[in-house]
PDB file of C-alpha atoms and ligand atoms in Angstrom:
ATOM      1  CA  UNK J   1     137.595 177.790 145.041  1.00  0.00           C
ATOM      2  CA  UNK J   2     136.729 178.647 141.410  1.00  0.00           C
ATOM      3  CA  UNK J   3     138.441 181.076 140.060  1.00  0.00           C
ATOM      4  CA  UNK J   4     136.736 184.287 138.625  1.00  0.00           C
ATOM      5  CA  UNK J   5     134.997 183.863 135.425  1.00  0.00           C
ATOM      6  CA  UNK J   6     135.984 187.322 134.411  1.00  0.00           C
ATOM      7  CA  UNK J   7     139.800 186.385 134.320  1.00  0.00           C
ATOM      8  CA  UNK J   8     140.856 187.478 130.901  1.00  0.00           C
ATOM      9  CA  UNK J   9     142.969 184.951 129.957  1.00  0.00           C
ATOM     10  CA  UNK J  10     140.217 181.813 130.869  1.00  0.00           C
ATOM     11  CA  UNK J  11     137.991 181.031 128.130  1.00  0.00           C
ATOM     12  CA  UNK J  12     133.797 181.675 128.864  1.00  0.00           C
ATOM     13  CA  UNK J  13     132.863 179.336 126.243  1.00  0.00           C
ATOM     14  CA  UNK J  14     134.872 175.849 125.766  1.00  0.00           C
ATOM     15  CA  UNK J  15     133.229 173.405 122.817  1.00  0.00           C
ATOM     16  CA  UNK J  16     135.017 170.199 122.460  1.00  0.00           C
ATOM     17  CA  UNK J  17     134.600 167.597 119.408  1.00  0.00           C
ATOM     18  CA  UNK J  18     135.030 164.716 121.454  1.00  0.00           C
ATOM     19  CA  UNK J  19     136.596 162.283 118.688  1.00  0.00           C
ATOM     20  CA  UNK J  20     138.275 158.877 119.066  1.00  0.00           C
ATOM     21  CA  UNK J  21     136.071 156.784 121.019  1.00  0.00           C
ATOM     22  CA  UNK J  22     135.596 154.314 118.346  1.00  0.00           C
ATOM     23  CA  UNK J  23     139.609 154.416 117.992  1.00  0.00           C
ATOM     24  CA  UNK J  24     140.509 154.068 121.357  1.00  0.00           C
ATOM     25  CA  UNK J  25     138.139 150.904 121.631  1.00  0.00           C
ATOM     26  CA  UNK J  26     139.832 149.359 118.618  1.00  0.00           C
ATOM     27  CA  UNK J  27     143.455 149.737 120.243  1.00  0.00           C
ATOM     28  CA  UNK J  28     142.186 147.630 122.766  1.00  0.00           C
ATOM     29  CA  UNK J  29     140.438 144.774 121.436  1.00  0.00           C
ATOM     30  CA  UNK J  30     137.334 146.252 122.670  1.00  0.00           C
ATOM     31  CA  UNK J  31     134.054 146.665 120.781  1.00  0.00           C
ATOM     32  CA  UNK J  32     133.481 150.443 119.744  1.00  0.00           C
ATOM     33  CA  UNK J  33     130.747 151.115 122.226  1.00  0.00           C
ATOM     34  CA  UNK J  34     133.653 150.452 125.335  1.00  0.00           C
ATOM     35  CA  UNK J  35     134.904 153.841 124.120  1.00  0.00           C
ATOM     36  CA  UNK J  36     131.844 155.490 123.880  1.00  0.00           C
ATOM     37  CA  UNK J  37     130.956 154.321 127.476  1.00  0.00           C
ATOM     38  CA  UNK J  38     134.931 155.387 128.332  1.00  0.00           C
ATOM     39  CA  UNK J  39     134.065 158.866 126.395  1.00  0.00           C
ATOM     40  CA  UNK J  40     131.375 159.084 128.847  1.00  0.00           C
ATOM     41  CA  UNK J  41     133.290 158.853 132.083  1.00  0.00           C
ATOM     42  CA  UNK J  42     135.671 161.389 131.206  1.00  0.00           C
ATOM     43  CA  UNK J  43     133.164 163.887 130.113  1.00  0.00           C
ATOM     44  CA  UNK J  44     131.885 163.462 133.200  1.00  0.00           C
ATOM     45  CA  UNK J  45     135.150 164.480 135.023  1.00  0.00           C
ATOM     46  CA  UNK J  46     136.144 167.353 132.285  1.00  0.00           C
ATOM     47  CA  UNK J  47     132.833 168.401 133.634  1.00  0.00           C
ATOM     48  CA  UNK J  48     134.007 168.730 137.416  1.00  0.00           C
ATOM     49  CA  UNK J  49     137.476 170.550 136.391  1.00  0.00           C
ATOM     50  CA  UNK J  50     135.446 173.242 134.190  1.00  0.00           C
ATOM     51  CA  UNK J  51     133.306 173.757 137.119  1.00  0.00           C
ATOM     52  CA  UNK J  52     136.303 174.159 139.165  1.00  0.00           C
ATOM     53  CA  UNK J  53     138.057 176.313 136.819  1.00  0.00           C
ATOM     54  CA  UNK J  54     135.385 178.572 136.550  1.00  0.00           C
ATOM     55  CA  UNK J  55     134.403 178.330 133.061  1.00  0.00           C
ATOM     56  CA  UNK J  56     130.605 179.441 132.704  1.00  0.00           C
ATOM     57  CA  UNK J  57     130.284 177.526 129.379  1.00  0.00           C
ATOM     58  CA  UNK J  58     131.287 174.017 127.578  1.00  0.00           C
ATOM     59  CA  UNK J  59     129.804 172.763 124.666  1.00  0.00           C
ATOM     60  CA  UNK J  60     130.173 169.285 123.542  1.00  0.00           C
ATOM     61  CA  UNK J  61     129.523 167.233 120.322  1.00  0.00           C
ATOM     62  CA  UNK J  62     128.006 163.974 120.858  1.00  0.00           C
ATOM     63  CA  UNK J  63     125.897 163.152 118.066  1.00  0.00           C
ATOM     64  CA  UNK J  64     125.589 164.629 114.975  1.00  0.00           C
ATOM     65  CA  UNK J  65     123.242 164.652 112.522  1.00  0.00           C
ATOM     66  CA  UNK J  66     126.114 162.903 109.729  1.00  0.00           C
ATOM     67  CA  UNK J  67     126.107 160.406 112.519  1.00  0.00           C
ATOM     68  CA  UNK J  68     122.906 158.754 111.558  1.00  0.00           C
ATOM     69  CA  UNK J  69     125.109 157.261 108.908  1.00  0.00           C
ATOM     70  CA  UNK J  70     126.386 154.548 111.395  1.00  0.00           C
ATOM     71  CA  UNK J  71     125.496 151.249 112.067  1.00  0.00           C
ATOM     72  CA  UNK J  72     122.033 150.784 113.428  1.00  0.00           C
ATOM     73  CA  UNK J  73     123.745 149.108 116.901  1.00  0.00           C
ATOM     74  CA  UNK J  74     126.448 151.988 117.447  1.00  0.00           C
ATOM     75  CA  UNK J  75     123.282 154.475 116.607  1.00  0.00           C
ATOM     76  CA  UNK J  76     121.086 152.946 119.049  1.00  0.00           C
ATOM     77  CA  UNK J  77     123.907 152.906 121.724  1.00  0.00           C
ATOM     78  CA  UNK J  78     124.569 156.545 121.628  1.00  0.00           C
ATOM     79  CA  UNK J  79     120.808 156.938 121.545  1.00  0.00           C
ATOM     80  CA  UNK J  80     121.009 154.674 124.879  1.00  0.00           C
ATOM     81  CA  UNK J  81     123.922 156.531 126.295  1.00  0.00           C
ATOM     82  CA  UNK J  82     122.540 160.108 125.958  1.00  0.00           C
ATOM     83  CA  UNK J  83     119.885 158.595 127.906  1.00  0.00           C
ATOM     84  CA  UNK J  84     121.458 157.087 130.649  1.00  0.00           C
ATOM     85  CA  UNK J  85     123.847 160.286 131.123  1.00  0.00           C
ATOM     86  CA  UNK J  86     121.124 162.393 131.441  1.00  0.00           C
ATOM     87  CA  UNK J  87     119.315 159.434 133.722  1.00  0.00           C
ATOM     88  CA  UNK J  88     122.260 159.072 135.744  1.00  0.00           C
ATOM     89  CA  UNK J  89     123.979 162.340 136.101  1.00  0.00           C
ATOM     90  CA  UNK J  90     121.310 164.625 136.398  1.00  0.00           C
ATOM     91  CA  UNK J  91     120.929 164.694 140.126  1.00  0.00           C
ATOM     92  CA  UNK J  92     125.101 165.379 140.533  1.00  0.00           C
ATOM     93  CA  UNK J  93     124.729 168.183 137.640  1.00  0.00           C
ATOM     94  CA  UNK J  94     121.877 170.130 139.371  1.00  0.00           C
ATOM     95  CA  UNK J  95     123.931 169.627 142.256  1.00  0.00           C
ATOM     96  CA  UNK J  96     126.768 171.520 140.775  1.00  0.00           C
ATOM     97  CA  UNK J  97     124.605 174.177 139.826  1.00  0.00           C
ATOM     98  CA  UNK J  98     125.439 173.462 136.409  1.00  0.00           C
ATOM     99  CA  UNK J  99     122.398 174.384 133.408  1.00  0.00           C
ATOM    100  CA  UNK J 100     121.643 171.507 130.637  1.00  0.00           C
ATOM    101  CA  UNK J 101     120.569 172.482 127.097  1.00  0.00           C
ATOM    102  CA  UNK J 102     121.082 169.973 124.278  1.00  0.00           C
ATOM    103  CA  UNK J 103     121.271 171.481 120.875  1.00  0.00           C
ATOM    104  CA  UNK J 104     119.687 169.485 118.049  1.00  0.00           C
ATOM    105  CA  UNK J 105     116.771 168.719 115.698  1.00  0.00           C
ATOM    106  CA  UNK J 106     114.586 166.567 118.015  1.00  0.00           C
ATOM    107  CA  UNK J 107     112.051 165.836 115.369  1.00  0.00           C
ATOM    108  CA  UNK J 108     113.201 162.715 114.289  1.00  0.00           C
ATOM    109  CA  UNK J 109     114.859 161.240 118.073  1.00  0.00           C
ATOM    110  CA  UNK J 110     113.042 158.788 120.137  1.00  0.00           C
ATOM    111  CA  UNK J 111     110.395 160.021 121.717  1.00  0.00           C
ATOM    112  CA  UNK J 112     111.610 159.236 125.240  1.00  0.00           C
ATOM    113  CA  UNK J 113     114.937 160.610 124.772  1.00  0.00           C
ATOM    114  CA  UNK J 114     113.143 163.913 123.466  1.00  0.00           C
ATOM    115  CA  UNK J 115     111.005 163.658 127.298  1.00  0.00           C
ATOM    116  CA  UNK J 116     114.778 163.222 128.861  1.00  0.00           C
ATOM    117  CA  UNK J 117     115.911 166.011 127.152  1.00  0.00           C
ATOM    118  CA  UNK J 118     113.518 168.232 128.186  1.00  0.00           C
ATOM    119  CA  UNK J 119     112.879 167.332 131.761  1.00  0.00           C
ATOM    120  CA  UNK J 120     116.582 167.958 132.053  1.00  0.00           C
ATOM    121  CA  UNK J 121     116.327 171.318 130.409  1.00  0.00           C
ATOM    122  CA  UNK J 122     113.666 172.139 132.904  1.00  0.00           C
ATOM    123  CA  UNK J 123     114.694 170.967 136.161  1.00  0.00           C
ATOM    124  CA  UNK J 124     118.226 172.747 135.137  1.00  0.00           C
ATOM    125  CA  UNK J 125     117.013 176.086 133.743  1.00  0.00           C
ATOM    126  CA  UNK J 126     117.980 178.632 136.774  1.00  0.00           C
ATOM    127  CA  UNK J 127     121.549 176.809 137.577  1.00  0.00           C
ATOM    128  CA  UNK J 128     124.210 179.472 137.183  1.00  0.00           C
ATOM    129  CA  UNK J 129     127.866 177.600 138.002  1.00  0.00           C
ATOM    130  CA  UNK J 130     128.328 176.108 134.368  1.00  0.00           C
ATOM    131  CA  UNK J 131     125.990 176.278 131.412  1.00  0.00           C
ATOM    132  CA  UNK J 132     126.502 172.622 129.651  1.00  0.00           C
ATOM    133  CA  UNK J 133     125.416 171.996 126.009  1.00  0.00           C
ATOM    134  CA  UNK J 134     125.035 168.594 124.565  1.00  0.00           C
ATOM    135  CA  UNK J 135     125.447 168.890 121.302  1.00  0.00           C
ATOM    136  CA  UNK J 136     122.887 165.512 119.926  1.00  0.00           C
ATOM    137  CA  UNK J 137     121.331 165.309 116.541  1.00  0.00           C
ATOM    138  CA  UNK J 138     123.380 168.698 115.635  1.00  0.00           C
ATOM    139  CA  UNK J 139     124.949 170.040 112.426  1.00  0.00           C
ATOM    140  CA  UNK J 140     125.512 173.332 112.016  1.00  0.00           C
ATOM    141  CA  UNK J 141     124.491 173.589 108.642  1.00  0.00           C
ATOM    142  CA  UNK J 142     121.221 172.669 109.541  1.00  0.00           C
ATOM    143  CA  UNK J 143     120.803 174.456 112.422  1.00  0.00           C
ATOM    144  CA  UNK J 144     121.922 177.857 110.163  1.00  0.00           C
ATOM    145  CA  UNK J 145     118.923 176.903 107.830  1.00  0.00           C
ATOM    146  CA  UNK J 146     116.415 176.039 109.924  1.00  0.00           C
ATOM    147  CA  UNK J 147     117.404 179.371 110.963  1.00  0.00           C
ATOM    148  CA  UNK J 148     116.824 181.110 107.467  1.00  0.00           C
ATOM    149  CA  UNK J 149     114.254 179.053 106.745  1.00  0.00           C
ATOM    150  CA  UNK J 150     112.437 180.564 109.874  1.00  0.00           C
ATOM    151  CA  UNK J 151     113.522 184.375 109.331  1.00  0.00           C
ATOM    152  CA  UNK J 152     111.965 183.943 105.624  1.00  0.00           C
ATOM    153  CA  UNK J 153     108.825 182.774 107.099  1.00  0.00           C
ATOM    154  CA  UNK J 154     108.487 185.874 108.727  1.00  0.00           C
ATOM    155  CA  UNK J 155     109.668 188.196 106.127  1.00  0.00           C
ATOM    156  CA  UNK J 156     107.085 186.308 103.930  1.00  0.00           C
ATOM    157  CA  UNK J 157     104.252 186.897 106.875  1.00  0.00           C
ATOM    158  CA  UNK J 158     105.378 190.730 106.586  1.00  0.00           C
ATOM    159  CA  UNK J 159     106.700 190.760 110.265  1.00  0.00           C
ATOM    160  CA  UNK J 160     110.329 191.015 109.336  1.00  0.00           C
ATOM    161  CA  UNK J 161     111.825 193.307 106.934  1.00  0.00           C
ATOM    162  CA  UNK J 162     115.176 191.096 105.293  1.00  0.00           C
ATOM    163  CA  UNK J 163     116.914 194.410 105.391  1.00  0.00           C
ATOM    164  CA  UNK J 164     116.792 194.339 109.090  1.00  0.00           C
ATOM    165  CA  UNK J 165     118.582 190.823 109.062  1.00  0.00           C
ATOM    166  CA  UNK J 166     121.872 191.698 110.980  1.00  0.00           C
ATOM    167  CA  UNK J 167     124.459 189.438 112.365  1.00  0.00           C
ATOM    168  CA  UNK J 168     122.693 189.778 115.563  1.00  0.00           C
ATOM    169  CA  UNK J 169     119.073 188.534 114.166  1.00  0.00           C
ATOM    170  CA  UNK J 170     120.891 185.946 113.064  1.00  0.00           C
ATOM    171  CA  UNK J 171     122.628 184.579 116.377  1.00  0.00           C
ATOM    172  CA  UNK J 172     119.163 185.317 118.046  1.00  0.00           C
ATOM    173  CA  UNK J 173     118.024 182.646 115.617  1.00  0.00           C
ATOM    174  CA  UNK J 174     120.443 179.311 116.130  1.00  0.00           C
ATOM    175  CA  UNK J 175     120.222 177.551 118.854  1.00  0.00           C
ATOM    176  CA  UNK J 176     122.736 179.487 121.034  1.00  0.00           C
ATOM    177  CA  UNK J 177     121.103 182.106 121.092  1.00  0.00           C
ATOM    178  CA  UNK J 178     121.794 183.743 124.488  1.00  0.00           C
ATOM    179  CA  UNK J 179     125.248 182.112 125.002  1.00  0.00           C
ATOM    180  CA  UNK J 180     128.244 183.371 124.544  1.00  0.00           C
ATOM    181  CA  UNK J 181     130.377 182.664 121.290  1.00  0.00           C
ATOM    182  CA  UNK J 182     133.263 179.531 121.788  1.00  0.00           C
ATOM    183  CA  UNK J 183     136.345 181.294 122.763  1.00  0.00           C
ATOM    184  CA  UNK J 184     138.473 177.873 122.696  1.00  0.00           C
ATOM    185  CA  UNK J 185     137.071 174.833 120.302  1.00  0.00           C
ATOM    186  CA  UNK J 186     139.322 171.712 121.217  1.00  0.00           C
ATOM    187  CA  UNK J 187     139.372 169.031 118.534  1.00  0.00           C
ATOM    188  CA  UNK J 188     140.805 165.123 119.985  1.00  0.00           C
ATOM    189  CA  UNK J 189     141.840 162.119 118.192  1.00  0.00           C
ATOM    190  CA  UNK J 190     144.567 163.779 115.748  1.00  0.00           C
ATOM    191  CA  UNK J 191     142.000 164.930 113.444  1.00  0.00           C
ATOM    192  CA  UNK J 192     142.087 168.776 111.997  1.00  0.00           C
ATOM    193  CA  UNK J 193     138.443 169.535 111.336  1.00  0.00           C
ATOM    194  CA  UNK J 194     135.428 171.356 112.284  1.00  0.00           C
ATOM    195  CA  UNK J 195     132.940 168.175 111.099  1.00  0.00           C
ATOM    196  CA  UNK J 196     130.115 170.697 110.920  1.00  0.00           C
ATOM    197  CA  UNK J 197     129.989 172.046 114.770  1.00  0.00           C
ATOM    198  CA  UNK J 198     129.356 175.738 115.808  1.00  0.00           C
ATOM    199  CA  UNK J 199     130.434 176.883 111.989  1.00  0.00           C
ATOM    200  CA  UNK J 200     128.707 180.419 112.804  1.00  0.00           C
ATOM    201  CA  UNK J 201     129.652 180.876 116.321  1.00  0.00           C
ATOM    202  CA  UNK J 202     133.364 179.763 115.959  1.00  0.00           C
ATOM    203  CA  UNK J 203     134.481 182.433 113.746  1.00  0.00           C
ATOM    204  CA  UNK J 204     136.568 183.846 115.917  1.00  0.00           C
ATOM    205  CA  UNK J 205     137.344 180.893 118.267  1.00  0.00           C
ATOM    206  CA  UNK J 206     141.040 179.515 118.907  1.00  0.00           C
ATOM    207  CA  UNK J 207     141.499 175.784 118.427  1.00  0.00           C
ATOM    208  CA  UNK J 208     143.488 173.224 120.085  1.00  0.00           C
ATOM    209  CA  UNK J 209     143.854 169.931 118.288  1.00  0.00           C
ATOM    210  CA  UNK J 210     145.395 167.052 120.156  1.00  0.00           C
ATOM    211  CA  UNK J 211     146.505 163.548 119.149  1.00  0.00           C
ATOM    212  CA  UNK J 212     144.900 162.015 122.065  1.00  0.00           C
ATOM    213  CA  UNK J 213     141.807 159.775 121.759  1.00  0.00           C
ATOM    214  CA  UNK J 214     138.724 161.419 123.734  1.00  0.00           C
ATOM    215  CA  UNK J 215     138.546 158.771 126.579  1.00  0.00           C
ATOM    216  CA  UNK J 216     142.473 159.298 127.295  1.00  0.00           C
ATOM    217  CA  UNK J 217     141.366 163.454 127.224  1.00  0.00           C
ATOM    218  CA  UNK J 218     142.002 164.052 131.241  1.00  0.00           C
ATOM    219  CA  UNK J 219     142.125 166.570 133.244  1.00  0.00           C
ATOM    220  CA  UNK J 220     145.712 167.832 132.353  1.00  0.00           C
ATOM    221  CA  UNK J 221     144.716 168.069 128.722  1.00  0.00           C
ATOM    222  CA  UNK J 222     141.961 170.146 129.518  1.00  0.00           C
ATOM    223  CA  UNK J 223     144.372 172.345 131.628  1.00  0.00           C
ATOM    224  CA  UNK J 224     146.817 172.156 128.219  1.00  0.00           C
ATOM    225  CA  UNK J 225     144.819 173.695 126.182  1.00  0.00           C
ATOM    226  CA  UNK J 226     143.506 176.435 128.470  1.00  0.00           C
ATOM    227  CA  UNK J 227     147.042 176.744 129.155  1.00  0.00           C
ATOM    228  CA  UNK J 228     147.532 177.200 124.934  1.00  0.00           C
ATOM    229  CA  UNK J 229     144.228 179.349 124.759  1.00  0.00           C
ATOM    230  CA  UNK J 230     146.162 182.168 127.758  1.00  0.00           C
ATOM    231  CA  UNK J 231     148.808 182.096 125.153  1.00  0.00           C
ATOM    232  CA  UNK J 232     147.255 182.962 122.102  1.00  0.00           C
ATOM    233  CA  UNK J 233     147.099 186.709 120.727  1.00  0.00           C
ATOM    234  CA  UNK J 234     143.461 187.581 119.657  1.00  0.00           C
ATOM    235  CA  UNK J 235     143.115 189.794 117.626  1.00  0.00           C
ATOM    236  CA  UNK J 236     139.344 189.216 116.649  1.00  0.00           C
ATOM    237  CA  UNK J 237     139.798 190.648 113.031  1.00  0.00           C
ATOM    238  CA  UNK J 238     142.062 194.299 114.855  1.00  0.00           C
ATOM    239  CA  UNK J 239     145.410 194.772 115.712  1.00  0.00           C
ATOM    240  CA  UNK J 240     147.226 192.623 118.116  1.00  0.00           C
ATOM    241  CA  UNK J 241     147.609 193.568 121.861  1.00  0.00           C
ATOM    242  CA  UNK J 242     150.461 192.526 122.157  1.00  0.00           C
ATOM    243  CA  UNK J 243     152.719 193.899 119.593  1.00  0.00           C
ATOM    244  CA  UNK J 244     154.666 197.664 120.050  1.00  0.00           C
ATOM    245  CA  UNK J 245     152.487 200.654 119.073  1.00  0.00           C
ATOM    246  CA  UNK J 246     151.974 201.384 115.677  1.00  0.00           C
ATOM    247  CA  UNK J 247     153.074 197.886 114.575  1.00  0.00           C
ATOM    248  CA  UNK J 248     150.510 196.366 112.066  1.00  0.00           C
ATOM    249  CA  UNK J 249     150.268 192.076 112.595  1.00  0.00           C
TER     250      UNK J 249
HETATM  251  C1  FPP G 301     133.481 160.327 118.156  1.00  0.00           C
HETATM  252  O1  FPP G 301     134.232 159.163 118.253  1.00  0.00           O
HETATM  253  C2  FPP G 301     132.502 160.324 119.191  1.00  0.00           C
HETATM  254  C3  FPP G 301     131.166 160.216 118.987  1.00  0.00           C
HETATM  255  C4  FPP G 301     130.505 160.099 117.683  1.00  0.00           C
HETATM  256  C5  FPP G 301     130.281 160.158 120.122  1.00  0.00           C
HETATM  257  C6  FPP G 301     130.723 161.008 121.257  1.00  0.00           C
HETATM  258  C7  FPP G 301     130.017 160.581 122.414  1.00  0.00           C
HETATM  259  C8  FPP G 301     130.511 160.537 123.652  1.00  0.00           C
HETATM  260  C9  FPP G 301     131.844 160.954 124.078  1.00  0.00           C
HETATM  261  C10 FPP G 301     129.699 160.035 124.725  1.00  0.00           C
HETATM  262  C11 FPP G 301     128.328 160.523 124.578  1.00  0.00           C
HETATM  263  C12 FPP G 301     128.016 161.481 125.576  1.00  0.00           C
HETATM  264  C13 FPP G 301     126.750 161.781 125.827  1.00  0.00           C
HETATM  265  C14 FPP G 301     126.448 162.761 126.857  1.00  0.00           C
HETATM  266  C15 FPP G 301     125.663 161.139 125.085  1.00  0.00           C
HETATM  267  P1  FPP G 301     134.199 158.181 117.022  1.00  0.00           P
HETATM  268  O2  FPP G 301     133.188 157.135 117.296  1.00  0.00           O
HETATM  269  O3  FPP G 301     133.981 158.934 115.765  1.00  0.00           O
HETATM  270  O4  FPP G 301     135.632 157.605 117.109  1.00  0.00           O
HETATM  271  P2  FPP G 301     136.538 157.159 115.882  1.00  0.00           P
HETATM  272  O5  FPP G 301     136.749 158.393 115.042  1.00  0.00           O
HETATM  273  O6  FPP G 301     137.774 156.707 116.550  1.00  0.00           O
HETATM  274  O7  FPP G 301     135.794 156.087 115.171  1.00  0.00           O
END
């Protein structure tokens, strides 16, 4: 029975930089796309849990657009793999009743992917259990200005006045718009970055970093860190709750 969404102390919005793959493949003997395939899998059962949890949102970094930078093969494979997931694991996710969106420049992906993409998008669009965001062919620099870069088109077509540009145009503008900001970014693989993901929407997020390669991440680690995430104080910028009256923090 999933628990209720509204429970204060269970994040709405989970993102996850799913790092290690390539790692975990190494340790192994194993050629780097094993641990992509492996990275697969246990999104796929992260997926279940959050469902089961009850939380209503989980973002996840698959591709981005730095990514490119890697050899043609490994690029091609993760082109391949988006494509199979969405392929193979579309039928279970509209099942769950969980909503696909993948977040990304699609400009320059592969046609057929970009028909995958969308079919999914479509097919998915009134599911209500767990909205799902694939984060492919996204930084967050560009997405912030491709945003600009579209508000200045209209302030130069004399529909927008730039004084009216408010925190809230702008998150109407990136490609989030509508979702709620992460509450909890979790980071695997023992590095302590933000590589570029969700820079505007994670301003206020808490984040868990864990030594553990993303195909190891299981079920208990995702528990962990909500776990972690119940225990932390936000403040979001005012005073804590948590401390006696009148006490600043
Ligand atoms: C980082 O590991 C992971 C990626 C660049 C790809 C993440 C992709 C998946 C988990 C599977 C793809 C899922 C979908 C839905 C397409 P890394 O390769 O940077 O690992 P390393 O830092 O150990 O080299």
């Amino acid at each position: 029975m999933p628990e209720n969404s509204d429970t204060p102390d269970l994040p709405k919005h989970v993102a996850i930089i799913m790092d290690g793959n390539g790692r975990w493949a190494t340790e192994r003997g194993l050629p780097r796309h094993a641990g992509h395939r492996q990275g697969v899998s246990t999104l796929r059962d992260l997926l279940r849990e959050a469902v089961d949890v009850g939380v209503k949102c989980l973002t996840v970094f698959s591709f981005s657009t730095e990514n490119w930078k890697r050899p043609e093969a490994e690029v091609s494979f993760l082109m391949t793999l988006l494509q199979r997931f969405v392929e193979s694991d579309l039928a279970e996710l509209h099942a769950q009743n969980v909503r696909v969106r993948v977040l990304g420049r699609r400009h320059n992906l592969p046609r057929k992917i970009v028909g995958l993409i969308e079919q999914a998008e479509r097919v998915t669009a009134d599911n209500t259990a767990l909205q799902l965001q694939v984060a492919f062919n996204y930084g967050a620099r560009e997405e912030l200005a491709d945003a600009a870069s579209r508000l200045a088109r209209r302030a130069v077509d004399g529909t927008l006045d730039p004084a009216s540009i408010t925190t809230e145009v702008m998150d109407a503008e990136l490609l989030t718009a509508g979702l709620p900001d992460p509450d909890l970014v979790i980071r695997t693989s023992g590095e302590y970055r933000i590589s570029n993901f969700l820079l505007w929407q994670s301003a206020y997020a808490e984040f868990v970093f864990t030594d553990v390669f993303w195909p190891d991440f299981s079920i208990d680690h995702l528990r962990d860190a909500l776990d972690a995430y119940s225990r932390r104080d936000r403040r979001l910028g005012g005073l804590t709750n948590r401390s006696e009256p009148g006490s600043v923090s």
